[in-house]
PDB file of C-alpha atoms in Angstrom:
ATOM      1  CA  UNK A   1       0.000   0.000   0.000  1.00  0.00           C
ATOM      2  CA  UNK A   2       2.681   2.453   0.862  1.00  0.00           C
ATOM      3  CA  UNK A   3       4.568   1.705  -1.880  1.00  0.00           C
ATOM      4  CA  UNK A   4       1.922   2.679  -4.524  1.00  0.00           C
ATOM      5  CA  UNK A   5       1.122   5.389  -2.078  1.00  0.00           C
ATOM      6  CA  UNK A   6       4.427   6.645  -2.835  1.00  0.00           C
ATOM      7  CA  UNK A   7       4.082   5.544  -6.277  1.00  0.00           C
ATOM      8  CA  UNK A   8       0.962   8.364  -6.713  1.00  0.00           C
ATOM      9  CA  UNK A   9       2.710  11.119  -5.123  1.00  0.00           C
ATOM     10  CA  UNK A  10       5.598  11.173  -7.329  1.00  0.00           C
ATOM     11  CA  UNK A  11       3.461  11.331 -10.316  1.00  0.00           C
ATOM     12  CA  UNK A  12       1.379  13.811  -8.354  1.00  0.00           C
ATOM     13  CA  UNK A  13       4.444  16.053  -7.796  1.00  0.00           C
ATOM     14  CA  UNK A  14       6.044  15.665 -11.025  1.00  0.00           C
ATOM     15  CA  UNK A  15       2.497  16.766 -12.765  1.00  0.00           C
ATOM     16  CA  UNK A  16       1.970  20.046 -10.343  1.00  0.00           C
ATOM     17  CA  UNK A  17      -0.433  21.334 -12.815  1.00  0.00           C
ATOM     18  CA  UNK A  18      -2.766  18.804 -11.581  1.00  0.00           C
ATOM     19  CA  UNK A  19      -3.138  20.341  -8.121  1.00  0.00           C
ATOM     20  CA  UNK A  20      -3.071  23.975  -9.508  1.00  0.00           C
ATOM     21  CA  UNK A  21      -6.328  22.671 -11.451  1.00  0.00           C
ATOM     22  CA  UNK A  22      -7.677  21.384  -8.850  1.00  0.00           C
ATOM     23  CA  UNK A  23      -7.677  23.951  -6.297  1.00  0.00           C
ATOM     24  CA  UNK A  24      -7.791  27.140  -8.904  1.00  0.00           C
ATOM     25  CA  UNK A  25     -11.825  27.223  -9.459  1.00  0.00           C
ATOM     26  CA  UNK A  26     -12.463  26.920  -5.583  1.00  0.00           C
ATOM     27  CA  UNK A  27      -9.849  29.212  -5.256  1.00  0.00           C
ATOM     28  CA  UNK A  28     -11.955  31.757  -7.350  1.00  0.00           C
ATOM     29  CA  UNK A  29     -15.082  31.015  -5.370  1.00  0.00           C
ATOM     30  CA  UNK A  30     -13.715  31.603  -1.921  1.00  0.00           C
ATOM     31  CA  UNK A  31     -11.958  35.164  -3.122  1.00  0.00           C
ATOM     32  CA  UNK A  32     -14.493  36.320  -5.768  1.00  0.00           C
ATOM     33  CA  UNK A  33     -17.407  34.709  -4.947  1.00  0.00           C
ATOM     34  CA  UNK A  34     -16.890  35.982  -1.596  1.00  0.00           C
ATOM     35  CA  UNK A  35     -16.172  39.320  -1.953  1.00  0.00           C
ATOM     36  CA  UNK A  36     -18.753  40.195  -4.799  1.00  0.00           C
ATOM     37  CA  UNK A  37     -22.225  37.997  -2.650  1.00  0.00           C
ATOM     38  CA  UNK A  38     -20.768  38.942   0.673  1.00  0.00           C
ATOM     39  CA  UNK A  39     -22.026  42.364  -0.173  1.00  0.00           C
ATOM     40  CA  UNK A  40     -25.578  41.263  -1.008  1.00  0.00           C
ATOM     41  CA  UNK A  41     -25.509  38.580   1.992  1.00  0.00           C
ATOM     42  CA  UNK A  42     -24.719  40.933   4.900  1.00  0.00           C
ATOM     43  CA  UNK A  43     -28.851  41.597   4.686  1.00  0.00           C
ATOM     44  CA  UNK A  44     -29.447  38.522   5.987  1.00  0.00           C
ATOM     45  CA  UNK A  45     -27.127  38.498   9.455  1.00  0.00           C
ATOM     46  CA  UNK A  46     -24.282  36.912   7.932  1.00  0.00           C
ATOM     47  CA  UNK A  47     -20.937  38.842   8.777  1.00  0.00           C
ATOM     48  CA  UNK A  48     -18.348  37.171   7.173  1.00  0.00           C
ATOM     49  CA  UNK A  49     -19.472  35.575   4.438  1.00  0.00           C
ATOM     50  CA  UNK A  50     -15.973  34.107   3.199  1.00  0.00           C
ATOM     51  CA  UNK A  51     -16.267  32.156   6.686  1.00  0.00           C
ATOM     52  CA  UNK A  52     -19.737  31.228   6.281  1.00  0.00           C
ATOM     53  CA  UNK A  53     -18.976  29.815   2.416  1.00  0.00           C
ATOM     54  CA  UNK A  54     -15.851  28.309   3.660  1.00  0.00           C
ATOM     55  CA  UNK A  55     -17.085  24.715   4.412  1.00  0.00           C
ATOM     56  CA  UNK A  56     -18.561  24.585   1.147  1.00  0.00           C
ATOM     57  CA  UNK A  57     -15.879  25.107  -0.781  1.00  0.00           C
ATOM     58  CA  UNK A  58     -13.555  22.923   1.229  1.00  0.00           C
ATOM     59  CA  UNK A  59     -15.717  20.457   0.477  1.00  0.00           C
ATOM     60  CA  UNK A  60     -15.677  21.196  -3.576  1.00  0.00           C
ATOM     61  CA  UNK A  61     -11.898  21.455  -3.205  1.00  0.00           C
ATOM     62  CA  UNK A  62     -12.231  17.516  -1.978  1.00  0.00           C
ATOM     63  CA  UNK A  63     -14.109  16.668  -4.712  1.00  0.00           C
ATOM     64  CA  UNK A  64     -12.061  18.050  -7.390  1.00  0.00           C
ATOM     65  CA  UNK A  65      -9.139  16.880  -5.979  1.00  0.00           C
ATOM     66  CA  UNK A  66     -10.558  12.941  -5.145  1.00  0.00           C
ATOM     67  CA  UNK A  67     -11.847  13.204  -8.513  1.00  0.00           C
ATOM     68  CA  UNK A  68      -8.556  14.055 -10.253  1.00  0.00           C
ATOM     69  CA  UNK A  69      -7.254  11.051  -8.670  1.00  0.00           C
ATOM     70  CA  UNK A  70      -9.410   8.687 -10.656  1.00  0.00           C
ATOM     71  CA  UNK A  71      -7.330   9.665 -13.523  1.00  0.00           C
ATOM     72  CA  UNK A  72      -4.200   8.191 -12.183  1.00  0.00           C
ATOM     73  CA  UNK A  73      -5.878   4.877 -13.275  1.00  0.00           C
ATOM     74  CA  UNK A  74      -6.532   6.188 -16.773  1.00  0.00           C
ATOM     75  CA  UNK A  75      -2.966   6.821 -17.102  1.00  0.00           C
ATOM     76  CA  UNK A  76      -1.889   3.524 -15.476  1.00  0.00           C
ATOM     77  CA  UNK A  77      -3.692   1.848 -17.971  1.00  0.00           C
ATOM     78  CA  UNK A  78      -2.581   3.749 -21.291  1.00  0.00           C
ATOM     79  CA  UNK A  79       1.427   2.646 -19.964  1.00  0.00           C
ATOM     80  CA  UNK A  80       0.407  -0.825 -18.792  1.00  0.00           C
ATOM     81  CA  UNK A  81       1.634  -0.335 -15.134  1.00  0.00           C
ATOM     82  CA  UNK A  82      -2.274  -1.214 -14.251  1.00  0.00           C
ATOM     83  CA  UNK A  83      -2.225  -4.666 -15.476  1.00  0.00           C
ATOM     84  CA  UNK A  84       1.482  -4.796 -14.108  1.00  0.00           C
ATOM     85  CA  UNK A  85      -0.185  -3.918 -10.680  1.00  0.00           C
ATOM     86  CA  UNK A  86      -2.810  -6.316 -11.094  1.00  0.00           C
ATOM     87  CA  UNK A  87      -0.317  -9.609 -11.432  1.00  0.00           C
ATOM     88  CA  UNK A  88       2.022  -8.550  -8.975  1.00  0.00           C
ATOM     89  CA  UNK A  89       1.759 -10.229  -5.554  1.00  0.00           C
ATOM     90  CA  UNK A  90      -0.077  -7.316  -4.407  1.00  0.00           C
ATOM     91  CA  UNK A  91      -3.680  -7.905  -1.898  1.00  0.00           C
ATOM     92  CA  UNK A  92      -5.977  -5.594  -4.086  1.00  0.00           C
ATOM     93  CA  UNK A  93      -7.663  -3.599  -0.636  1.00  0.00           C
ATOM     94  CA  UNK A  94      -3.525  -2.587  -0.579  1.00  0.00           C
ATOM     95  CA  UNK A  95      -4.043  -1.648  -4.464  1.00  0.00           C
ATOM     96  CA  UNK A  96      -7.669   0.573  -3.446  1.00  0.00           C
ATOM     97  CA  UNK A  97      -6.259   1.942  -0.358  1.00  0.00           C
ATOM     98  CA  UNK A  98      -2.565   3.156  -1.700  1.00  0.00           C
ATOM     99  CA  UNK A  99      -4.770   5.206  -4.249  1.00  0.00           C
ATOM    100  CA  UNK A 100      -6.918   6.929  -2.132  1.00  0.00           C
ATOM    101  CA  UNK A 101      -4.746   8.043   0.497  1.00  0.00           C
ATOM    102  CA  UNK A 102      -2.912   9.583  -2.400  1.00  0.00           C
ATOM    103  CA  UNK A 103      -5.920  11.330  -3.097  1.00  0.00           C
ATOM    104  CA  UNK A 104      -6.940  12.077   0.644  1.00  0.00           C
ATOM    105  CA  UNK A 105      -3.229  13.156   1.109  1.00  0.00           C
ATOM    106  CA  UNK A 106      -3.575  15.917  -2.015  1.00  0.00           C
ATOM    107  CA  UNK A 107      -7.229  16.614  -0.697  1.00  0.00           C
ATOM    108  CA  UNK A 108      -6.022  17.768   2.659  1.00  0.00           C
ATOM    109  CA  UNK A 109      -2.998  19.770   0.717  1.00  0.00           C
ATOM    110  CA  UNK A 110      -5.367  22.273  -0.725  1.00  0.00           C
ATOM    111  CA  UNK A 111      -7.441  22.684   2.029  1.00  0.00           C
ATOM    112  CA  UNK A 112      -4.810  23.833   3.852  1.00  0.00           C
ATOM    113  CA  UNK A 113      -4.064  26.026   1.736  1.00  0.00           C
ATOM    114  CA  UNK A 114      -7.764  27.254   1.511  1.00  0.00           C
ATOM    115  CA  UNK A 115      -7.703  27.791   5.572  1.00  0.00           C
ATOM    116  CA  UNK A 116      -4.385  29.526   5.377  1.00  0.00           C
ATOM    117  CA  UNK A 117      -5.498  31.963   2.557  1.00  0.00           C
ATOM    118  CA  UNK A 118      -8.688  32.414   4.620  1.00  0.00           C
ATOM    119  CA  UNK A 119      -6.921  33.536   7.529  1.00  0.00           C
ATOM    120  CA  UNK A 120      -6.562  37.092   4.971  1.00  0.00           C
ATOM    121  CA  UNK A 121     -10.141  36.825   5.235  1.00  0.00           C
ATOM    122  CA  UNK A 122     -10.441  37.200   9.201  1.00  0.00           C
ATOM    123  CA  UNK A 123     -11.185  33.529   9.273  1.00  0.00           C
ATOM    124  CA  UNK A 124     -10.628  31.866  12.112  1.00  0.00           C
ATOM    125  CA  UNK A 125     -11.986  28.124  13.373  1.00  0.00           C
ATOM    126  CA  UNK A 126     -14.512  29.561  16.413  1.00  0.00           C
ATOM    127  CA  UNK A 127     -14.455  26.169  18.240  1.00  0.00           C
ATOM    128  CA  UNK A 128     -10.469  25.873  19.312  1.00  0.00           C
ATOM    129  CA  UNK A 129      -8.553  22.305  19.144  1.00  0.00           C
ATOM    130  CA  UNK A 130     -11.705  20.092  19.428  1.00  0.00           C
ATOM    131  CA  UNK A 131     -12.951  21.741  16.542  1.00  0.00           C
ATOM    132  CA  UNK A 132      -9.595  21.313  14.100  1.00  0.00           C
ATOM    133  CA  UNK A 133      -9.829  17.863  15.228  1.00  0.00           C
ATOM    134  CA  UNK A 134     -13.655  17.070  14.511  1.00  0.00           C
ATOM    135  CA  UNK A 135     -12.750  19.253  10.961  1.00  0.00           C
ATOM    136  CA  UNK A 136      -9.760  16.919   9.819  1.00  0.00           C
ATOM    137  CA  UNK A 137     -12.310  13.932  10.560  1.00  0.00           C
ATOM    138  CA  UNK A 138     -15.048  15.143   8.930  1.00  0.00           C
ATOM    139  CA  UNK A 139     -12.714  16.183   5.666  1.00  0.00           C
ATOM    140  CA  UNK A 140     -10.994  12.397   5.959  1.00  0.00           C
ATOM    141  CA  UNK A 141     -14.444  10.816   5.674  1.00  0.00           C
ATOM    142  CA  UNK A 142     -15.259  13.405   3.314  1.00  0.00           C
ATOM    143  CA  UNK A 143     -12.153  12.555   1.108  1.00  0.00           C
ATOM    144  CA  UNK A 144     -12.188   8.700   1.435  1.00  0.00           C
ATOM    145  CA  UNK A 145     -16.045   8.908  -0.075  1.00  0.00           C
ATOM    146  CA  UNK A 146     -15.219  10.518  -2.678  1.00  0.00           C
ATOM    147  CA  UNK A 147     -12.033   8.965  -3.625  1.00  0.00           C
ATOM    148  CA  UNK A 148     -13.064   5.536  -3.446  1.00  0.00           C
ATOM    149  CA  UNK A 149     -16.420   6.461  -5.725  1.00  0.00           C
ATOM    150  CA  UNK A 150     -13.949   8.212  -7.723  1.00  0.00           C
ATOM    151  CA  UNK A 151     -11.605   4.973  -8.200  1.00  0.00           C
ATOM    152  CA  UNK A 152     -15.095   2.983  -8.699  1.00  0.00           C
ATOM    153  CA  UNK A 153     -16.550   4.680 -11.417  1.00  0.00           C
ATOM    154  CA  UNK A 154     -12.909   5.754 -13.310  1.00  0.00           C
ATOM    155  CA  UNK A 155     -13.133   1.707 -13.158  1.00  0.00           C
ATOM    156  CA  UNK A 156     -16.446   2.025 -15.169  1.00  0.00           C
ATOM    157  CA  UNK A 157     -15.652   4.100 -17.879  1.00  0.00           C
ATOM    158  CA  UNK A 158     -13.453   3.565 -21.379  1.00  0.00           C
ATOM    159  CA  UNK A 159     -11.784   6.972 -20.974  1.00  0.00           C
ATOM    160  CA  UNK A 160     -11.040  10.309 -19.163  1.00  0.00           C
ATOM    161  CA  UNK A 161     -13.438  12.360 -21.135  1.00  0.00           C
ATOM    162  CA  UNK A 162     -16.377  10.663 -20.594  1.00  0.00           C
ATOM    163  CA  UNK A 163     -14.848  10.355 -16.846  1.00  0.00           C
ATOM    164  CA  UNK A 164     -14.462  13.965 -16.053  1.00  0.00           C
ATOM    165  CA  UNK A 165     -17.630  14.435 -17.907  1.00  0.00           C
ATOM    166  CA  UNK A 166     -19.562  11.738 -15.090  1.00  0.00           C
ATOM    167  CA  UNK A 167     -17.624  13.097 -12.416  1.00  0.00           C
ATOM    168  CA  UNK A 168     -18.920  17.313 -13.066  1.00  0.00           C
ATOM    169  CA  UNK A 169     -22.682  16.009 -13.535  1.00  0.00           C
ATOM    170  CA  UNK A 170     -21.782  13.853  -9.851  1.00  0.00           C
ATOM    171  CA  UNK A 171     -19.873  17.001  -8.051  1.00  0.00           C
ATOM    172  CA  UNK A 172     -21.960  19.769  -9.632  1.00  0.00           C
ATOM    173  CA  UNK A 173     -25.595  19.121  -8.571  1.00  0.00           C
ATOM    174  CA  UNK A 174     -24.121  17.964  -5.315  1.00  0.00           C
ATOM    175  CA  UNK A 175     -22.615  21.178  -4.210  1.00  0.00           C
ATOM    176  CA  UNK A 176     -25.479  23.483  -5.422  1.00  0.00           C
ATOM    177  CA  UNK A 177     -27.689  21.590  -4.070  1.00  0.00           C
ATOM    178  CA  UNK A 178     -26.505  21.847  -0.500  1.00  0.00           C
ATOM    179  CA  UNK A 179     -25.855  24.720   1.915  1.00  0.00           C
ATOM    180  CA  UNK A 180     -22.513  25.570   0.367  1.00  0.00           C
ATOM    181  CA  UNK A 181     -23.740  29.090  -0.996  1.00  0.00           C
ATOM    182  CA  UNK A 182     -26.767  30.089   0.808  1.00  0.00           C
ATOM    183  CA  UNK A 183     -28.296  29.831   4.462  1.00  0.00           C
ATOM    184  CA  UNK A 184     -31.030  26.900   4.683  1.00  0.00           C
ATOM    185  CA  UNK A 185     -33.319  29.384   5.991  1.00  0.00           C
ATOM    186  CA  UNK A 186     -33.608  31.020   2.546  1.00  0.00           C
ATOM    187  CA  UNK A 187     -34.837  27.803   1.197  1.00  0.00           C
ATOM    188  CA  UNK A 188     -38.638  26.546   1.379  1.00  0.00           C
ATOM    189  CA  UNK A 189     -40.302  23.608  -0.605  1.00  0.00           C
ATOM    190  CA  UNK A 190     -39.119  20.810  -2.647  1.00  0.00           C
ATOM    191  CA  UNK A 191     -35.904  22.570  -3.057  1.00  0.00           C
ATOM    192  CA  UNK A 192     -35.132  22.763   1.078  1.00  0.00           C
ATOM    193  CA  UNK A 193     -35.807  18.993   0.713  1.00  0.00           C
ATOM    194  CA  UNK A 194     -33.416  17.792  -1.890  1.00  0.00           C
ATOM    195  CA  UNK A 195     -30.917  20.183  -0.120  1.00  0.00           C
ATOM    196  CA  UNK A 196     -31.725  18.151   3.176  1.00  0.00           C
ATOM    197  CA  UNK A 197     -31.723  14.920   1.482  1.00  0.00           C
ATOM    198  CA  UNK A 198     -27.938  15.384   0.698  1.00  0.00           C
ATOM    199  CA  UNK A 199     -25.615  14.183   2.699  1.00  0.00           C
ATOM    200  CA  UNK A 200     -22.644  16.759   2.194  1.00  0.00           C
ATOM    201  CA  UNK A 201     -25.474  19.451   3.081  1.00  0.00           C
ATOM    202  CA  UNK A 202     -24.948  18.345   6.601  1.00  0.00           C
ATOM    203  CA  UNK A 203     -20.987  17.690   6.400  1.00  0.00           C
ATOM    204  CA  UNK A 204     -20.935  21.574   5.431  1.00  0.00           C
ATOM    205  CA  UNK A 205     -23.452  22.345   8.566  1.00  0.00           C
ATOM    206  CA  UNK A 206     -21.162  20.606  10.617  1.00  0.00           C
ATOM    207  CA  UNK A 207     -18.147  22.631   9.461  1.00  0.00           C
ATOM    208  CA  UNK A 208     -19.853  26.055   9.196  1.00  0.00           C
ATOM    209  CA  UNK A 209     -21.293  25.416  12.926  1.00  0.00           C
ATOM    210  CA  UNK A 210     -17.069  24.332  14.006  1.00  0.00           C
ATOM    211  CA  UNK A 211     -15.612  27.425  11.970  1.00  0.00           C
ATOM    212  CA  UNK A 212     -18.202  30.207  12.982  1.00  0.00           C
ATOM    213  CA  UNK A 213     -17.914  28.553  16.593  1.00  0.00           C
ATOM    214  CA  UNK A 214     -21.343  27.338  17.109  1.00  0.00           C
ATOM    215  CA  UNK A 215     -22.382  25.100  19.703  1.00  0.00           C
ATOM    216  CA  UNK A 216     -21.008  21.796  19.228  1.00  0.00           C
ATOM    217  CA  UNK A 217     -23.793  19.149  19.936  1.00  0.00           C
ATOM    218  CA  UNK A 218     -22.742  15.585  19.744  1.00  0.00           C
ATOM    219  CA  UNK A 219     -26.665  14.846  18.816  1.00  0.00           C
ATOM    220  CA  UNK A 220     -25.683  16.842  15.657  1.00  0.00           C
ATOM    221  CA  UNK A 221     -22.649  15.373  14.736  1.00  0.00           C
ATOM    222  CA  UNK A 222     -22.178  12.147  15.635  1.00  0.00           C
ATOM    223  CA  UNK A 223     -24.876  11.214  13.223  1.00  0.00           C
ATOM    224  CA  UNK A 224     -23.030  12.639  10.344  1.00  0.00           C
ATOM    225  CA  UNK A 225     -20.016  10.561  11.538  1.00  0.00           C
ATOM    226  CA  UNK A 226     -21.537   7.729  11.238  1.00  0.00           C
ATOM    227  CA  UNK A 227     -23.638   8.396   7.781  1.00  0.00           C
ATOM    228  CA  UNK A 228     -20.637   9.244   6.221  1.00  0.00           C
ATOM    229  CA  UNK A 229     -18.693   6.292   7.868  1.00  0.00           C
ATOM    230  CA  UNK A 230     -21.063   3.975   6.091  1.00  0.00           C
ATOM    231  CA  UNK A 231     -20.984   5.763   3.007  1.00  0.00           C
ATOM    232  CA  UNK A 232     -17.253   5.223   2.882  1.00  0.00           C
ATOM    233  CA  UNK A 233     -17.597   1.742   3.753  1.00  0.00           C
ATOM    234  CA  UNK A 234     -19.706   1.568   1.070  1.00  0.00           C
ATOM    235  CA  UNK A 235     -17.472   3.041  -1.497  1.00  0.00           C
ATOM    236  CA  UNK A 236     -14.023   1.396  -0.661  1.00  0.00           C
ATOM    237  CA  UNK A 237     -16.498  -1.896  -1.031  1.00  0.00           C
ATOM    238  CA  UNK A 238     -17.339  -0.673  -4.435  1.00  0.00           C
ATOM    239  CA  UNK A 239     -13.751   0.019  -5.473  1.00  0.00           C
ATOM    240  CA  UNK A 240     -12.768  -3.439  -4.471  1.00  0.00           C
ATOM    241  CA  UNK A 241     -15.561  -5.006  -5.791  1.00  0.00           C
ATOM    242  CA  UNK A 242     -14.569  -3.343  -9.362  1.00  0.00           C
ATOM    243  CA  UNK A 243     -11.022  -3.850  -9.113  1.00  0.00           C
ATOM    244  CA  UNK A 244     -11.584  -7.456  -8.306  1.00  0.00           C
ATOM    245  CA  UNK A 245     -13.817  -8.190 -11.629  1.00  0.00           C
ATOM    246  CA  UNK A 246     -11.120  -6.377 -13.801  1.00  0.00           C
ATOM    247  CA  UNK A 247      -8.841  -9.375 -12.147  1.00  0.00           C
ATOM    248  CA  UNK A 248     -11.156 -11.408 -13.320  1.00  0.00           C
ATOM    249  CA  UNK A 249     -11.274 -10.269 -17.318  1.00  0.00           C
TER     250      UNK A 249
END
């Protein structure tokens, strides 16, 4: 595991462009975004709105950057170290997990360097120690999801295109149909429902209420915890499931 780990970083690091990518458009939101609907927001209570869109756009940082790390495999295929992998005395969870920490690892890369441009911002995480801690968990589960549905589906598909094409009509909907933008008290009918109805909606509550140092209820989190625990359970099952079957062809 450590070994392909280390394998994925290199390629990482020799291919910076693929972070800068990454991390440019959420970049963009948390400046301009911020500054430009910050003005407009302040009528509804919200003070600083690059703290209160923060959480959201850590979260669409993870996804961009879990999601450029089902391209590794892409890659690994086109120069036959895939199939190289996949005969080598290698246990395949070994194979799964080496590729997603890769991708947790660059995940939690950028958001630091989200937080540390926020701190320009006046941003600072409301909730002391036990909050940074509860925010690097929620993030990790965050990350794992993603990357291991990432790794699944890049799996599925004969090529990048139609891969990055999947993985925008996946991310997309997802974060603008959560809390990532907008207070869910602005929201009302069917809308306020699918919003509820998605799980990252309530990973971003979680981090907003940390950041802007809300109370911090264990009846409120510990159920995300354990959604998203399942949920990554769920995916790394997936990713092994697929990886085993292209054993198998």
């Amino acid at each position: 595991m450590l070994n392909i780990l280390w394998r994925n970083i290199k390629w990482r690091f020799q291919n910076p462009l693929s972070i800068i990518v990454t991390i440019l458009q959420p970049l963009i939101w948390l400046v301009m975004y911020s500054a430009v609907a910050g003005q407009a927001m302040k009528k509804t209570g919200i003070g600083n709105y690059t703290a209160f869109i923060l959480p959201g756009i850590v979260v669409l940082v993870t996804f961009s950057a879990c999601s450029s790390g089902g391209i590794i495999n892409f890659i690994m295929k086109s120069n036959g170290s895939f199939y190289r992998i996949l005969i080598a005395p290698v246990k395949r969870k070994d194979v799964v997990l080496g590729q997603m920490l890769e991708a947790i690892l660059v995940s939690f890369i950028e958001v630091t360097i989200l937080f540390v441009i926020s701190l320009l911002f006046s941003v600072r995480v409301g909730s002391g120690f036990l909050g940074v801690l509860l925010i690097i968990l929620l993030i990790f589960l965050t990350a794992f999801f993603m990357s291991g549905l990432a790794y699944f589906i890049s799996l599925l598909l004969p090529n990048e295109v139609i891969y990055e094409t999947i993985m925008n009509a996946i991310v997309l909907p997802i974060f603008f149909l959560s809390t990532a933008l907008f207070p869910p008290e602005s929201l009302s009918g069917g809308l306020a429902i699918a919003v509820n109805l998605n799980p990252f909606t309530h990973i971003i509550n979680s981090l907003r209420r940390i950041i802007l140092g809300g109370e911090l209820l264990i009846a409120d989190i510990l159920p995300v915890i354990i959604l998203f625990t399942v949920m990554c359970l769920g995916s790394f099952m997936l990713a092994m499931w697929k990886l085993k079957k292209e054993t198998l062809q």
